[in-house]
Amino acid sequence: MTGEPASFTRAGILRGMRRSLPLIVGLTPFGLVTGILAQAKGLSLAETTLMSALVYAGASQILALGAWTVPAPIVAATLSAFIVNLRMALMGPVLTPWLERFRGWRVWGTLFFLVDHGWALSVSEMRAGRNDLGFLFGCGVLLWVFWVITSILGHLLGSWLQPPPGHPIFFAALAAFVSLLVPMWRSTRDLLPWAVAIATACLVAWLLPGTSWHIVAGALAGSLAGAARDSTARSVDLR
Amino acid sequence: MSPGMTSAPALWHVDPATFATIVGMALVTYASRAGGYWLFRRIRPNPFVRAVLGYLPGTLFVSYVSPALLQGGPPQWVGAAATVGLMLLTRSIGWAIMGGTGTAWVVWLLLR
């Protein structure tokens, strides 16, 4: 990335916030479902707020709440949050031209607010030649505020509605994952890893019902199969 | 936790095990957010590790979705198909979730 060195300005923060506003439509049902699910699993409003404010990662929160137990599943939820959110470790390095100019809270504070959508907007901002780390911070903070608000609303609505178990409103959690899955399909190269993941996940879910090990096993088996296939293809190419 | 009215403790109670779980999730999530950039400044992952990480998001999400759909019924199956269709059409997670859940709800009402 050439051009001016990266900055961190108030204008950048405001621009990030403005650009993220339409994403609230997508975030609202996700946040509501997280709050409703938390309420249904017996979490208090304070616990729900704390979770959304500190974790701020919908997929991992829904995943943990879907498999919630009493007492709370400390090891399983922490491990599955790590596995679900590990993808975000790949996002930071892409924004190195913005991040490397700064030290302290501007880097490590901004990274607390890193989310898929804010990252995607920032990558296109960077590709358009703009170099303001405040943009990423603005996106993240705005989405964080609405994430916490919609989780709280979901919890309050959930205690008012009291949907019975098996009610189709709970399908919204699964629908969120299905919708996030669609853009993850990149090409037919994904066919083998996805097929291995599906087969492994269904088998492990049948062997170990009521846990989230099928997600770990399916993800690892599928990804290793894809990477192994790719490295075999590369060594064939070299010959 | 009373299933009926929401009482004050149900709103403000923080259970120690729940708190520990939230802190655990928060720490590993922040480690994921910041750790990638932190590591990237030090090491260069080899192509195999990069390939595994590249496949991880998609395989993880299908591993979550597929057993849940297998255990579901027609409302979930039709709802999932509607979600995928709406996502391809609108590219909006919001519309896909709302439309897919609405479809599942209609099928559920019809089959009841």
Tab-separated table of C-alpha atoms in Angstrom:
chain	number	residue	atom	x	y	z
A	1	MET	CA	0.000	0.000	0.000
A	2	THR	CA	1.552	3.264	-1.078
A	3	GLY	CA	0.492	6.864	-0.433
A	4	GLU	CA	0.225	8.794	2.807
A	5	PRO	CA	0.996	7.080	6.115
A	6	ALA	CA	-2.046	5.805	8.009
A	7	SER	CA	-3.851	8.208	10.322
A	8	PHE	CA	-6.410	7.876	13.116
A	9	THR	CA	-8.848	10.781	12.853
A	10	ARG	CA	-12.218	11.830	14.180
A	11	ALA	CA	-13.422	12.135	10.553
A	12	GLY	CA	-12.351	8.525	9.951
A	13	ILE	CA	-14.257	7.321	13.032
A	14	LEU	CA	-17.441	9.167	11.925
A	15	ARG	CA	-17.092	7.846	8.374
A	16	GLY	CA	-16.777	4.278	9.707
A	17	MET	CA	-19.908	4.767	11.824
A	18	ARG	CA	-21.881	6.151	8.858
A	19	ARG	CA	-20.807	3.326	6.565
A	20	SER	CA	-21.814	0.670	9.142
A	21	LEU	CA	-25.310	2.055	9.794
A	22	PRO	CA	-27.051	-0.118	7.106
A	23	LEU	CA	-25.496	-3.220	8.682
A	24	ILE	CA	-27.738	-2.716	11.701
A	25	VAL	CA	-30.595	-4.293	9.704
A	26	GLY	CA	-28.553	-7.481	9.519
A	27	LEU	CA	-27.340	-7.261	13.098
A	28	THR	CA	-30.726	-6.639	14.769
A	29	PRO	CA	-32.326	-10.118	14.367
A	30	PHE	CA	-28.988	-11.700	15.296
A	31	GLY	CA	-28.747	-9.637	18.492
A	32	LEU	CA	-32.418	-10.244	19.337
A	33	VAL	CA	-31.983	-14.009	18.903
A	34	THR	CA	-28.887	-13.941	21.135
A	35	GLY	CA	-30.866	-12.140	23.854
A	36	ILE	CA	-33.933	-14.390	23.489
A	37	LEU	CA	-31.749	-17.516	23.585
A	38	ALA	CA	-29.841	-16.240	26.645
A	39	GLN	CA	-33.147	-15.564	28.415
A	40	ALA	CA	-34.499	-19.022	27.465
A	41	LYS	CA	-31.334	-20.671	28.857
A	42	GLY	CA	-31.775	-18.868	32.202
A	43	LEU	CA	-29.131	-16.132	31.923
A	44	SER	CA	-30.005	-12.924	33.769
A	45	LEU	CA	-30.161	-9.558	31.998
A	46	ALA	CA	-26.841	-8.602	33.624
A	47	GLU	CA	-25.188	-11.821	32.417
A	48	THR	CA	-26.589	-11.349	28.905
A	49	THR	CA	-25.332	-7.744	28.776
A	50	LEU	CA	-21.897	-8.740	30.086
A	51	MET	CA	-21.600	-11.507	27.517
A	52	SER	CA	-22.542	-9.286	24.576
A	53	ALA	CA	-20.355	-6.389	25.762
A	54	LEU	CA	-17.243	-8.474	26.529
A	55	VAL	CA	-17.424	-11.270	23.937
A	56	TYR	CA	-19.091	-9.263	21.113
A	57	ALA	CA	-19.118	-12.185	18.681
A	58	GLY	CA	-22.615	-13.379	17.764
A	59	ALA	CA	-21.791	-16.750	16.245
A	60	SER	CA	-19.822	-17.901	19.298
A	61	GLN	CA	-22.449	-16.540	21.707
A	62	ILE	CA	-25.277	-18.381	19.926
A	63	LEU	CA	-23.142	-21.505	19.735
A	64	ALA	CA	-22.398	-21.395	23.480
A	65	LEU	CA	-25.999	-20.572	24.423
A	66	GLY	CA	-27.358	-23.342	22.175
A	67	ALA	CA	-25.338	-25.901	24.166
A	68	TRP	CA	-25.705	-24.098	27.550
A	69	THR	CA	-25.819	-26.251	30.696
A	70	VAL	CA	-26.238	-25.595	34.424
A	71	PRO	CA	-23.638	-25.048	35.841
A	72	ALA	CA	-22.275	-23.005	32.932
A	73	PRO	CA	-20.031	-24.965	30.512
A	74	ILE	CA	-16.764	-23.057	31.200
A	75	VAL	CA	-14.358	-25.290	29.249
A	76	ALA	CA	-16.682	-26.234	26.362
A	77	ALA	CA	-17.927	-22.667	25.756
A	78	THR	CA	-14.413	-21.179	25.980
A	79	LEU	CA	-12.991	-23.793	23.612
A	80	SER	CA	-15.806	-23.456	21.097
A	81	ALA	CA	-15.600	-19.618	21.252
A	82	PHE	CA	-11.907	-19.913	20.453
A	83	ILE	CA	-12.589	-22.214	17.509
A	84	VAL	CA	-15.451	-20.101	16.129
A	85	ASN	CA	-13.564	-16.818	16.547
A	86	LEU	CA	-10.152	-18.042	15.425
A	87	ARG	CA	-11.170	-16.850	11.948
A	88	MET	CA	-10.722	-13.268	13.224
A	89	ALA	CA	-6.999	-13.964	13.703
A	90	LEU	CA	-6.786	-13.947	9.903
A	91	MET	CA	-8.406	-10.506	9.605
A	92	GLY	CA	-5.871	-8.433	11.562
A	93	PRO	CA	-2.848	-9.265	9.359
A	94	VAL	CA	-4.714	-8.029	6.252
A	95	LEU	CA	-4.981	-4.558	7.843
A	96	THR	CA	-1.257	-4.391	8.709
A	97	PRO	CA	-0.729	-1.192	6.616
A	98	TRP	CA	-3.212	0.589	8.902
A	99	LEU	CA	-2.169	-0.999	12.182
A	100	GLU	CA	1.634	-0.933	11.990
A	101	ARG	CA	1.816	2.866	12.259
A	102	PHE	CA	0.358	2.845	15.765
A	103	ARG	CA	1.124	1.650	19.299
A	104	GLY	CA	-0.959	1.192	22.416
A	105	TRP	CA	-4.731	1.510	22.616
A	106	ARG	CA	-5.137	2.656	19.008
A	107	VAL	CA	-4.019	-0.816	17.875
A	108	TRP	CA	-5.072	-3.108	20.728
A	109	GLY	CA	-8.257	-1.174	21.526
A	110	THR	CA	-9.343	-1.034	17.892
A	111	LEU	CA	-8.746	-4.790	17.565
A	112	PHE	CA	-11.189	-5.413	20.458
A	113	PHE	CA	-13.921	-4.043	18.169
A	114	LEU	CA	-12.863	-6.102	15.126
A	115	VAL	CA	-15.894	-7.820	13.542
A	116	ASP	CA	-16.477	-9.518	10.198
A	117	HIS	CA	-18.538	-6.696	8.671
A	118	GLY	CA	-16.376	-3.833	9.920
A	119	TRP	CA	-13.344	-5.671	8.644
A	120	ALA	CA	-14.916	-6.216	5.213
A	121	LEU	CA	-15.782	-2.485	4.944
A	122	SER	CA	-12.268	-1.525	6.067
A	123	VAL	CA	-10.618	-3.774	3.484
A	124	SER	CA	-12.556	-2.071	0.673
A	125	GLU	CA	-11.741	1.326	2.243
A	126	MET	CA	-8.060	0.402	2.255
A	127	ARG	CA	-8.247	-0.840	-1.345
A	128	ALA	CA	-9.772	2.526	-2.312
A	129	GLY	CA	-6.540	4.126	-1.032
A	130	ARG	CA	-7.847	5.580	2.246
A	131	ASN	CA	-5.603	5.052	5.256
A	132	ASP	CA	-7.543	5.895	8.405
A	133	LEU	CA	-7.502	3.326	11.211
A	134	GLY	CA	-10.285	5.372	12.841
A	135	PHE	CA	-12.608	3.931	10.161
A	136	LEU	CA	-12.225	0.388	11.561
A	137	PHE	CA	-12.654	1.728	15.105
A	138	GLY	CA	-15.825	3.647	14.097
A	139	CYS	CA	-17.388	0.591	12.421
A	140	GLY	CA	-16.586	-1.606	15.428
A	141	VAL	CA	-17.862	0.811	18.084
A	142	LEU	CA	-21.157	1.535	16.304
A	143	LEU	CA	-21.883	-2.167	15.742
A	144	TRP	CA	-20.863	-2.925	19.369
A	145	VAL	CA	-23.385	-0.388	20.721
A	146	PHE	CA	-26.219	-1.876	18.655
A	147	TRP	CA	-25.090	-5.410	19.478
A	148	VAL	CA	-25.418	-4.713	23.214
A	149	ILE	CA	-28.753	-2.853	22.788
A	150	THR	CA	-30.373	-5.589	20.637
A	151	SER	CA	-29.153	-8.341	23.017
A	152	ILE	CA	-30.787	-6.501	25.933
A	153	LEU	CA	-33.997	-6.021	23.910
A	154	GLY	CA	-33.995	-9.721	22.981
A	155	HIS	CA	-33.641	-10.709	26.632
A	156	LEU	CA	-36.534	-8.412	27.659
A	157	LEU	CA	-38.725	-9.609	24.754
A	158	GLY	CA	-37.848	-13.223	25.519
A	159	SER	CA	-39.050	-12.979	29.115
A	160	TRP	CA	-42.237	-11.344	27.891
A	161	LEU	CA	-42.941	-13.784	25.033
A	162	GLN	CA	-41.760	-17.012	26.751
A	163	PRO	CA	-41.688	-19.078	23.515
A	164	PRO	CA	-41.914	-22.838	24.298
A	165	PRO	CA	-38.964	-25.110	23.367
A	166	GLY	CA	-39.240	-26.199	19.737
A	167	HIS	CA	-40.908	-22.937	18.725
A	168	PRO	CA	-39.791	-21.848	15.215
A	169	ILE	CA	-38.429	-18.530	16.607
A	170	PHE	CA	-35.431	-20.589	17.744
A	171	PHE	CA	-34.836	-21.498	14.111
A	172	ALA	CA	-33.575	-17.903	13.694
A	173	ALA	CA	-30.325	-18.958	15.405
A	174	LEU	CA	-29.829	-21.729	12.869
A	175	ALA	CA	-30.948	-19.422	10.035
A	176	ALA	CA	-28.234	-16.939	11.078
A	177	PHE	CA	-25.601	-19.649	10.675
A	178	VAL	CA	-27.074	-20.829	7.370
A	179	SER	CA	-27.008	-17.252	6.023
A	180	LEU	CA	-23.388	-16.733	7.185
A	181	LEU	CA	-22.479	-20.001	5.476
A	182	VAL	CA	-23.539	-18.772	2.021
A	183	PRO	CA	-20.707	-16.206	1.494
A	184	MET	CA	-18.195	-18.695	2.903
A	185	TRP	CA	-18.562	-20.895	-0.175
A	186	ARG	CA	-15.683	-19.743	-2.374
A	187	SER	CA	-15.457	-22.325	-5.162
A	188	THR	CA	-15.758	-26.055	-5.914
A	189	ARG	CA	-12.463	-26.414	-3.995
A	190	ASP	CA	-14.648	-26.190	-0.896
A	191	LEU	CA	-16.660	-29.276	-1.901
A	192	LEU	CA	-14.276	-31.902	-0.447
A	193	PRO	CA	-13.563	-30.128	2.892
A	194	TRP	CA	-17.262	-29.347	3.390
A	195	ALA	CA	-18.310	-32.936	2.579
A	196	VAL	CA	-15.718	-34.339	5.027
A	197	ALA	CA	-16.857	-31.808	7.664
A	198	ILE	CA	-20.553	-32.690	7.235
A	199	ALA	CA	-19.920	-36.448	7.425
A	200	THR	CA	-17.634	-36.115	10.480
A	201	ALA	CA	-19.932	-33.655	12.277
A	202	CYS	CA	-23.051	-35.820	11.779
A	203	LEU	CA	-21.184	-38.955	12.941
A	204	VAL	CA	-19.738	-37.267	16.062
A	205	ALA	CA	-23.081	-35.590	16.876
A	206	TRP	CA	-24.677	-39.053	16.798
A	207	LEU	CA	-21.897	-40.607	18.946
A	208	LEU	CA	-21.673	-37.714	21.467
A	209	PRO	CA	-25.132	-36.103	21.613
A	210	GLY	CA	-25.591	-32.911	23.661
A	211	THR	CA	-21.993	-31.666	23.266
A	212	SER	CA	-20.345	-29.337	20.755
A	213	TRP	CA	-17.474	-31.721	19.911
A	214	HIS	CA	-19.051	-32.423	16.519
A	215	ILE	CA	-18.228	-28.818	15.510
A	216	VAL	CA	-14.573	-29.135	16.539
A	217	ALA	CA	-14.188	-32.575	14.934
A	218	GLY	CA	-15.995	-31.628	11.713
A	219	ALA	CA	-14.103	-28.343	11.281
A	220	LEU	CA	-10.677	-29.925	11.873
A	221	ALA	CA	-11.335	-33.022	9.728
A	222	GLY	CA	-12.708	-30.932	6.837
A	223	SER	CA	-9.953	-28.289	6.943
A	224	LEU	CA	-7.158	-30.867	7.206
A	225	ALA	CA	-8.675	-32.796	4.280
A	226	GLY	CA	-8.775	-29.620	2.166
A	227	ALA	CA	-5.208	-28.578	3.075
A	228	ALA	CA	-3.885	-32.126	2.499
A	229	ARG	CA	-5.573	-32.244	-0.911
A	230	ASP	CA	-4.053	-28.835	-1.804
A	231	SER	CA	-0.506	-29.805	-0.756
A	232	THR	CA	-0.779	-33.091	-2.710
A	233	ALA	CA	-1.894	-31.080	-5.752
A	234	ARG	CA	1.051	-28.697	-5.266
A	235	SER	CA	3.614	-31.528	-5.090
A	236	VAL	CA	2.078	-33.097	-8.241
A	237	ASP	CA	2.456	-29.713	-9.976
A	238	LEU	CA	6.121	-29.514	-9.007
A	239	ARG	CA	6.934	-32.911	-10.486
B	1	MET	CA	-34.995	-18.953	37.759
B	2	SER	CA	-38.785	-18.715	37.778
B	3	PRO	CA	-40.339	-19.417	34.396
B	4	GLY	CA	-43.136	-16.895	34.859
B	5	MET	CA	-42.581	-13.269	35.834
B	6	THR	CA	-39.095	-11.823	35.547
B	7	SER	CA	-37.988	-10.922	39.049
B	8	ALA	CA	-35.210	-8.546	40.028
B	9	PRO	CA	-32.705	-11.365	40.784
B	10	ALA	CA	-33.425	-12.831	37.325
B	11	LEU	CA	-32.384	-9.501	35.873
B	12	TRP	CA	-29.323	-8.660	37.976
B	13	HIS	CA	-28.035	-11.987	39.309
B	14	VAL	CA	-24.529	-12.930	38.116
B	15	ASP	CA	-23.730	-16.601	38.707
B	16	PRO	CA	-19.977	-17.298	39.331
B	17	ALA	CA	-19.798	-20.177	36.801
B	18	THR	CA	-21.628	-18.093	34.190
B	19	PHE	CA	-19.300	-15.160	34.864
B	20	ALA	CA	-16.248	-17.419	34.491
B	21	THR	CA	-17.631	-18.751	31.203
B	22	ILE	CA	-18.207	-15.226	29.875
B	23	VAL	CA	-14.686	-14.151	30.894
B	24	GLY	CA	-13.208	-17.295	29.297
B	25	MET	CA	-15.102	-16.655	26.059
B	26	ALA	CA	-14.114	-12.957	26.128
B	27	LEU	CA	-10.398	-13.722	26.651
B	28	VAL	CA	-10.116	-16.278	23.831
B	29	THR	CA	-12.165	-14.036	21.528
B	30	TYR	CA	-9.884	-11.062	22.165
B	31	ALA	CA	-6.880	-13.368	21.724
B	32	SER	CA	-8.283	-14.287	18.298
B	33	ARG	CA	-8.942	-10.642	17.363
B	34	ALA	CA	-5.551	-9.312	18.425
B	35	GLY	CA	-3.444	-12.479	18.239
B	36	GLY	CA	-3.456	-12.801	14.445
B	37	TYR	CA	-1.868	-9.401	13.948
B	38	TRP	CA	0.417	-9.887	16.967
B	39	LEU	CA	1.710	-13.220	15.579
B	40	PHE	CA	1.894	-11.995	12.009
B	41	ARG	CA	4.484	-9.414	13.016
B	42	ARG	CA	6.701	-12.257	14.294
B	43	ILE	CA	6.208	-15.449	12.297
B	44	ARG	CA	5.180	-16.451	8.798
B	45	PRO	CA	2.789	-19.447	8.891
B	46	ASN	CA	3.662	-22.147	6.326
B	47	PRO	CA	1.309	-22.772	3.355
B	48	PHE	CA	-0.262	-25.877	4.949
B	49	VAL	CA	-1.290	-23.963	8.110
B	50	ARG	CA	-2.600	-21.097	5.968
B	51	ALA	CA	-4.635	-23.582	3.904
B	52	VAL	CA	-6.099	-25.194	7.073
B	53	LEU	CA	-7.026	-21.729	8.453
B	54	GLY	CA	-8.558	-20.812	5.100
B	55	TYR	CA	-10.897	-23.824	5.180
B	56	LEU	CA	-11.714	-23.511	8.896
B	57	PRO	CA	-14.549	-20.908	8.786
B	58	GLY	CA	-16.647	-22.747	6.179
B	59	THR	CA	-16.102	-26.248	7.564
B	60	LEU	CA	-16.885	-25.007	11.067
B	61	PHE	CA	-20.193	-23.488	10.031
B	62	VAL	CA	-21.324	-26.582	8.053
B	63	SER	CA	-20.331	-28.714	11.053
B	64	TYR	CA	-22.679	-26.645	13.199
B	65	VAL	CA	-25.537	-26.516	10.716
B	66	SER	CA	-25.633	-30.030	9.227
B	67	PRO	CA	-26.316	-32.158	12.367
B	68	ALA	CA	-28.901	-29.594	13.545
B	69	LEU	CA	-30.711	-29.791	10.195
B	70	LEU	CA	-30.458	-33.591	10.145
B	71	GLN	CA	-32.182	-33.687	13.555
B	72	GLY	CA	-34.798	-31.131	12.486
B	73	GLY	CA	-37.968	-31.626	10.471
B	74	PRO	CA	-39.704	-30.085	7.434
B	75	PRO	CA	-39.970	-26.567	9.014
B	76	GLN	CA	-36.183	-26.453	9.490
B	77	TRP	CA	-35.438	-27.941	6.069
B	78	VAL	CA	-37.742	-25.579	4.158
B	79	GLY	CA	-36.606	-22.665	6.365
B	80	ALA	CA	-32.929	-23.393	5.638
B	81	ALA	CA	-33.608	-23.585	1.885
B	82	ALA	CA	-35.463	-20.233	2.059
B	83	THR	CA	-32.566	-18.707	4.048
B	84	VAL	CA	-30.005	-19.797	1.426
B	85	GLY	CA	-32.252	-18.573	-1.407
B	86	LEU	CA	-32.800	-15.156	0.208
B	87	MET	CA	-29.113	-14.808	1.016
B	88	LEU	CA	-28.173	-15.497	-2.620
B	89	LEU	CA	-30.850	-13.056	-3.829
B	90	THR	CA	-30.426	-10.163	-1.397
B	91	ARG	CA	-26.908	-10.716	0.100
B	92	SER	CA	-28.440	-9.425	3.308
B	93	ILE	CA	-28.062	-11.482	6.487
B	94	GLY	CA	-30.992	-9.550	7.984
B	95	TRP	CA	-33.472	-10.422	5.245
B	96	ALA	CA	-32.197	-14.008	5.008
B	97	ILE	CA	-32.676	-14.654	8.760
B	98	MET	CA	-36.098	-12.976	8.910
B	99	GLY	CA	-37.395	-14.588	5.699
B	100	GLY	CA	-36.009	-18.024	6.538
B	101	THR	CA	-37.438	-17.957	10.068
B	102	GLY	CA	-40.786	-16.689	8.751
B	103	THR	CA	-40.892	-19.537	6.229
B	104	ALA	CA	-40.050	-22.127	8.907
B	105	TRP	CA	-42.796	-20.614	11.084
B	106	VAL	CA	-45.404	-20.894	8.287
B	107	VAL	CA	-44.483	-24.543	7.592
B	108	TRP	CA	-44.622	-25.254	11.350
B	109	LEU	CA	-48.133	-23.702	11.563
B	110	LEU	CA	-49.327	-25.656	8.485
B	111	LEU	CA	-48.078	-28.994	9.838
B	112	ARG	CA	-49.324	-28.499	13.410
